């Protein structure tokens, strides 16, 4: 009997396959309970994520684009200017020298130079080598004219925003002018208004003098960027809405308002100057209209 009992016990203990199946059933049941109860989210992810042998795509795609020769030459010339190898007033190499240096034809060189000229970075004169242009802020707003024409034609909101920006900027500038003006600067402002009075019958000349008047006030601040920006805003608005800017019979009113602004600046009263400029700009801004949508 002892032998039989030993044999039976040995048979029950040596059944590894049965034990493994039982353990697998218990583990699977426990994992399902954990997933259902949220105790093991990692297990849920692991069991739900499909296996894939395909590597993930590169993100973002890094495609190689072909560039025009003139674009590549323009970038190299820009790098030479920005690195200080060529300074304002320095001549560029001749077209032939650039052709030999870069191993390209004349059309690519000329197209690159024309792009730099359009950017206001070089000056090209007939019979002379191109030269690096002196830095001038007024080049910037001139280059933006076509962009502004497009934006203001198709988004009338921009004109409203320009009007608001102009009032904020010029009222602040006239306050500064009332505090910093010199006798010479006052004489210059009065000379511009005298010329305006004489040019009332010439719409283009009157507009140019109008712009000069506002620039002159901005220049009293001594800030070249603000002076250029003041002129840019005026010119953008006037160019795109000149038919509304020049309204017959209003020139005399403009001259009178300019005179009032000068007298306020001369008095040194910044509040009075700000009030005179605000009245002038609010009246002038009412003359600007965005083009009607077609």
mmCIF file with all atom_site columns, C-alpha atoms in Angstrom, residues 131-213:
data_model
loop_
_atom_site.group_PDB
_atom_site.id
_atom_site.type_symbol
_atom_site.label_atom_id
_atom_site.label_alt_id
_atom_site.label_comp_id
_atom_site.label_asym_id
_atom_site.label_entity_id
_atom_site.label_seq_id
_atom_site.pdbx_PDB_ins_code
_atom_site.Cartn_x
_atom_site.Cartn_y
_atom_site.Cartn_z
_atom_site.occupancy
_atom_site.B_iso_or_equiv
_atom_site.pdbx_formal_charge
_atom_site.auth_seq_id
_atom_site.auth_comp_id
_atom_site.auth_asym_id
_atom_site.auth_atom_id
_atom_site.pdbx_PDB_model_num
ATOM 1  C CA . UNK A 1 131 ? 27.634  98.669  -55.321 1.00 0.00 ? 131 UNK A CA 1
ATOM 2  C CA . UNK A 1 132 ? 26.276  97.776  -51.901 1.00 0.00 ? 132 UNK A CA 1
ATOM 3  C CA . UNK A 1 133 ? 23.579  100.336 -51.106 1.00 0.00 ? 133 UNK A CA 1
ATOM 4  C CA . UNK A 1 134 ? 23.666  102.529 -48.033 1.00 0.00 ? 134 UNK A CA 1
ATOM 5  C CA . UNK A 1 135 ? 21.092  101.306 -45.472 1.00 0.00 ? 135 UNK A CA 1
ATOM 6  C CA . UNK A 1 136 ? 17.861  103.288 -45.749 1.00 0.00 ? 136 UNK A CA 1
ATOM 7  C CA . UNK A 1 137 ? 14.626  102.526 -43.934 1.00 0.00 ? 137 UNK A CA 1
ATOM 8  C CA . UNK A 1 138 ? 12.489  104.180 -46.606 1.00 0.00 ? 138 UNK A CA 1
ATOM 9  C CA . UNK A 1 139 ? 13.461  101.380 -48.983 1.00 0.00 ? 139 UNK A CA 1
ATOM 10 C CA . UNK A 1 140 ? 11.511  98.993  -46.799 1.00 0.00 ? 140 UNK A CA 1
ATOM 11 C CA . UNK A 1 141 ? 8.067   100.545 -47.118 1.00 0.00 ? 141 UNK A CA 1
ATOM 12 C CA . UNK A 1 142 ? 8.611   101.098 -50.838 1.00 0.00 ? 142 UNK A CA 1
ATOM 13 C CA . UNK A 1 143 ? 9.195   97.366  -51.282 1.00 0.00 ? 143 UNK A CA 1
ATOM 14 C CA . UNK A 1 144 ? 5.928   96.635  -49.463 1.00 0.00 ? 144 UNK A CA 1
ATOM 15 C CA . UNK A 1 145 ? 3.740   98.750  -51.755 1.00 0.00 ? 145 UNK A CA 1
ATOM 16 C CA . UNK A 1 146 ? 2.464   95.884  -53.893 1.00 0.00 ? 146 UNK A CA 1
ATOM 17 C CA . UNK A 1 147 ? 1.842   93.736  -50.831 1.00 0.00 ? 147 UNK A CA 1
ATOM 18 C CA . UNK A 1 148 ? -0.113  96.534  -49.189 1.00 0.00 ? 148 UNK A CA 1
ATOM 19 C CA . UNK A 1 149 ? -2.054  97.158  -52.391 1.00 0.00 ? 149 UNK A CA 1
ATOM 20 C CA . UNK A 1 150 ? -3.130  93.517  -52.452 1.00 0.00 ? 150 UNK A CA 1
ATOM 21 C CA . UNK A 1 151 ? -3.962  93.356  -48.736 1.00 0.00 ? 151 UNK A CA 1
ATOM 22 C CA . UNK A 1 152 ? -5.931  96.599  -48.657 1.00 0.00 ? 152 UNK A CA 1
ATOM 23 C CA . UNK A 1 153 ? -7.872  95.720  -51.787 1.00 0.00 ? 153 UNK A CA 1
ATOM 24 C CA . UNK A 1 154 ? -9.000  92.341  -50.503 1.00 0.00 ? 154 UNK A CA 1
ATOM 25 C CA . UNK A 1 155 ? -9.182  92.980  -46.745 1.00 0.00 ? 155 UNK A CA 1
ATOM 26 C CA . UNK A 1 156 ? -10.864 96.340  -45.939 1.00 0.00 ? 156 UNK A CA 1
ATOM 27 C CA . UNK A 1 157 ? -10.224 95.726  -42.238 1.00 0.00 ? 157 UNK A CA 1
ATOM 28 C CA . UNK A 1 158 ? -6.559  96.573  -42.802 1.00 0.00 ? 158 UNK A CA 1
ATOM 29 C CA . UNK A 1 159 ? -7.427  100.149 -43.779 1.00 0.00 ? 159 UNK A CA 1
ATOM 30 C CA . UNK A 1 160 ? -9.328  100.600 -40.517 1.00 0.00 ? 160 UNK A CA 1
ATOM 31 C CA . UNK A 1 161 ? -6.362  99.233  -38.593 1.00 0.00 ? 161 UNK A CA 1
ATOM 32 C CA . UNK A 1 162 ? -3.994  101.572 -40.425 1.00 0.00 ? 162 UNK A CA 1
ATOM 33 C CA . UNK A 1 163 ? -6.171  104.541 -39.483 1.00 0.00 ? 163 UNK A CA 1
ATOM 34 C CA . UNK A 1 164 ? -6.103  103.511 -35.834 1.00 0.00 ? 164 UNK A CA 1
ATOM 35 C CA . UNK A 1 165 ? -2.344  102.919 -35.899 1.00 0.00 ? 165 UNK A CA 1
ATOM 36 C CA . UNK A 1 166 ? -1.748  106.287 -37.516 1.00 0.00 ? 166 UNK A CA 1
ATOM 37 C CA . UNK A 1 167 ? -3.695  108.174 -34.845 1.00 0.00 ? 167 UNK A CA 1
ATOM 38 C CA . UNK A 1 168 ? -1.916  106.369 -31.996 1.00 0.00 ? 168 UNK A CA 1
ATOM 39 C CA . UNK A 1 169 ? 1.511   106.912 -33.506 1.00 0.00 ? 169 UNK A CA 1
ATOM 40 C CA . UNK A 1 170 ? 1.167   110.515 -34.674 1.00 0.00 ? 170 UNK A CA 1
ATOM 41 C CA . UNK A 1 171 ? -0.538  111.752 -31.506 1.00 0.00 ? 171 UNK A CA 1
ATOM 42 C CA . UNK A 1 172 ? 2.362   110.326 -29.489 1.00 0.00 ? 172 UNK A CA 1
ATOM 43 C CA . UNK A 1 173 ? 4.874   111.896 -31.890 1.00 0.00 ? 173 UNK A CA 1
ATOM 44 C CA . UNK A 1 174 ? 3.284   115.352 -31.760 1.00 0.00 ? 174 UNK A CA 1
ATOM 45 C CA . UNK A 1 175 ? 3.443   115.244 -27.946 1.00 0.00 ? 175 UNK A CA 1
ATOM 46 C CA . UNK A 1 176 ? 7.166   114.585 -28.216 1.00 0.00 ? 176 UNK A CA 1
ATOM 47 C CA . UNK A 1 177 ? 7.505   117.379 -30.784 1.00 0.00 ? 177 UNK A CA 1
ATOM 48 C CA . UNK A 1 178 ? 5.895   119.867 -28.395 1.00 0.00 ? 178 UNK A CA 1
ATOM 49 C CA . UNK A 1 179 ? 8.533   118.999 -25.811 1.00 0.00 ? 179 UNK A CA 1
ATOM 50 C CA . UNK A 1 180 ? 11.624  118.797 -28.030 1.00 0.00 ? 180 UNK A CA 1
ATOM 51 C CA . UNK A 1 181 ? 11.013  121.249 -30.924 1.00 0.00 ? 181 UNK A CA 1
ATOM 52 C CA . UNK A 1 182 ? 13.645  123.790 -31.808 1.00 0.00 ? 182 UNK A CA 1
ATOM 53 C CA . UNK A 1 183 ? 13.195  127.157 -33.498 1.00 0.00 ? 183 UNK A CA 1
ATOM 54 C CA . UNK A 1 184 ? 14.758  125.763 -36.666 1.00 0.00 ? 184 UNK A CA 1
ATOM 55 C CA . UNK A 1 185 ? 12.316  122.845 -36.725 1.00 0.00 ? 185 UNK A CA 1
ATOM 56 C CA . UNK A 1 186 ? 9.355   125.190 -36.250 1.00 0.00 ? 186 UNK A CA 1
ATOM 57 C CA . UNK A 1 187 ? 10.636  127.314 -39.126 1.00 0.00 ? 187 UNK A CA 1
ATOM 58 C CA . UNK A 1 188 ? 10.828  124.192 -41.286 1.00 0.00 ? 188 UNK A CA 1
ATOM 59 C CA . UNK A 1 189 ? 7.239   123.208 -40.475 1.00 0.00 ? 189 UNK A CA 1
ATOM 60 C CA . UNK A 1 190 ? 5.969   126.696 -41.311 1.00 0.00 ? 190 UNK A CA 1
ATOM 61 C CA . UNK A 1 191 ? 7.860   126.632 -44.621 1.00 0.00 ? 191 UNK A CA 1
ATOM 62 C CA . UNK A 1 192 ? 6.133   123.367 -45.595 1.00 0.00 ? 192 UNK A CA 1
ATOM 63 C CA . UNK A 1 193 ? 2.699   124.843 -44.812 1.00 0.00 ? 193 UNK A CA 1
ATOM 64 C CA . UNK A 1 194 ? 3.527   127.955 -46.862 1.00 0.00 ? 194 UNK A CA 1
ATOM 65 C CA . UNK A 1 195 ? 4.343   125.695 -49.807 1.00 0.00 ? 195 UNK A CA 1
ATOM 66 C CA . UNK A 1 196 ? 1.111   123.792 -49.277 1.00 0.00 ? 196 UNK A CA 1
ATOM 67 C CA . UNK A 1 197 ? -0.880  126.994 -49.366 1.00 0.00 ? 197 UNK A CA 1
ATOM 68 C CA . UNK A 1 198 ? 0.695   127.820 -52.737 1.00 0.00 ? 198 UNK A CA 1
ATOM 69 C CA . UNK A 1 199 ? 0.115   124.303 -54.109 1.00 0.00 ? 199 UNK A CA 1
ATOM 70 C CA . UNK A 1 200 ? -3.614  123.948 -53.401 1.00 0.00 ? 200 UNK A CA 1
ATOM 71 C CA . UNK A 1 201 ? -4.418  123.673 -57.100 1.00 0.00 ? 201 UNK A CA 1
ATOM 72 C CA . UNK A 1 202 ? -1.856  120.869 -57.628 1.00 0.00 ? 202 UNK A CA 1
ATOM 73 C CA . UNK A 1 203 ? -3.147  117.679 -56.052 1.00 0.00 ? 203 UNK A CA 1
ATOM 74 C CA . UNK A 1 204 ? 0.095   115.675 -56.368 1.00 0.00 ? 204 UNK A CA 1
ATOM 75 C CA . UNK A 1 205 ? 2.311   118.448 -55.010 1.00 0.00 ? 205 UNK A CA 1
ATOM 76 C CA . UNK A 1 206 ? -0.135  119.115 -52.172 1.00 0.00 ? 206 UNK A CA 1
ATOM 77 C CA . UNK A 1 207 ? -0.127  115.448 -51.175 1.00 0.00 ? 207 UNK A CA 1
ATOM 78 C CA . UNK A 1 208 ? 3.687   115.285 -51.209 1.00 0.00 ? 208 UNK A CA 1
ATOM 79 C CA . UNK A 1 209 ? 3.858   118.345 -48.964 1.00 0.00 ? 209 UNK A CA 1
ATOM 80 C CA . UNK A 1 210 ? 1.214   116.841 -46.686 1.00 0.00 ? 210 UNK A CA 1
ATOM 81 C CA . UNK A 1 211 ? 3.388   113.767 -46.252 1.00 0.00 ? 211 UNK A CA 1
ATOM 82 C CA . UNK A 1 212 ? 6.458   115.957 -45.699 1.00 0.00 ? 212 UNK A CA 1
ATOM 83 C CA . UNK A 1 213 ? 4.647   117.868 -42.934 1.00 0.00 ? 213 UNK A CA 1
#
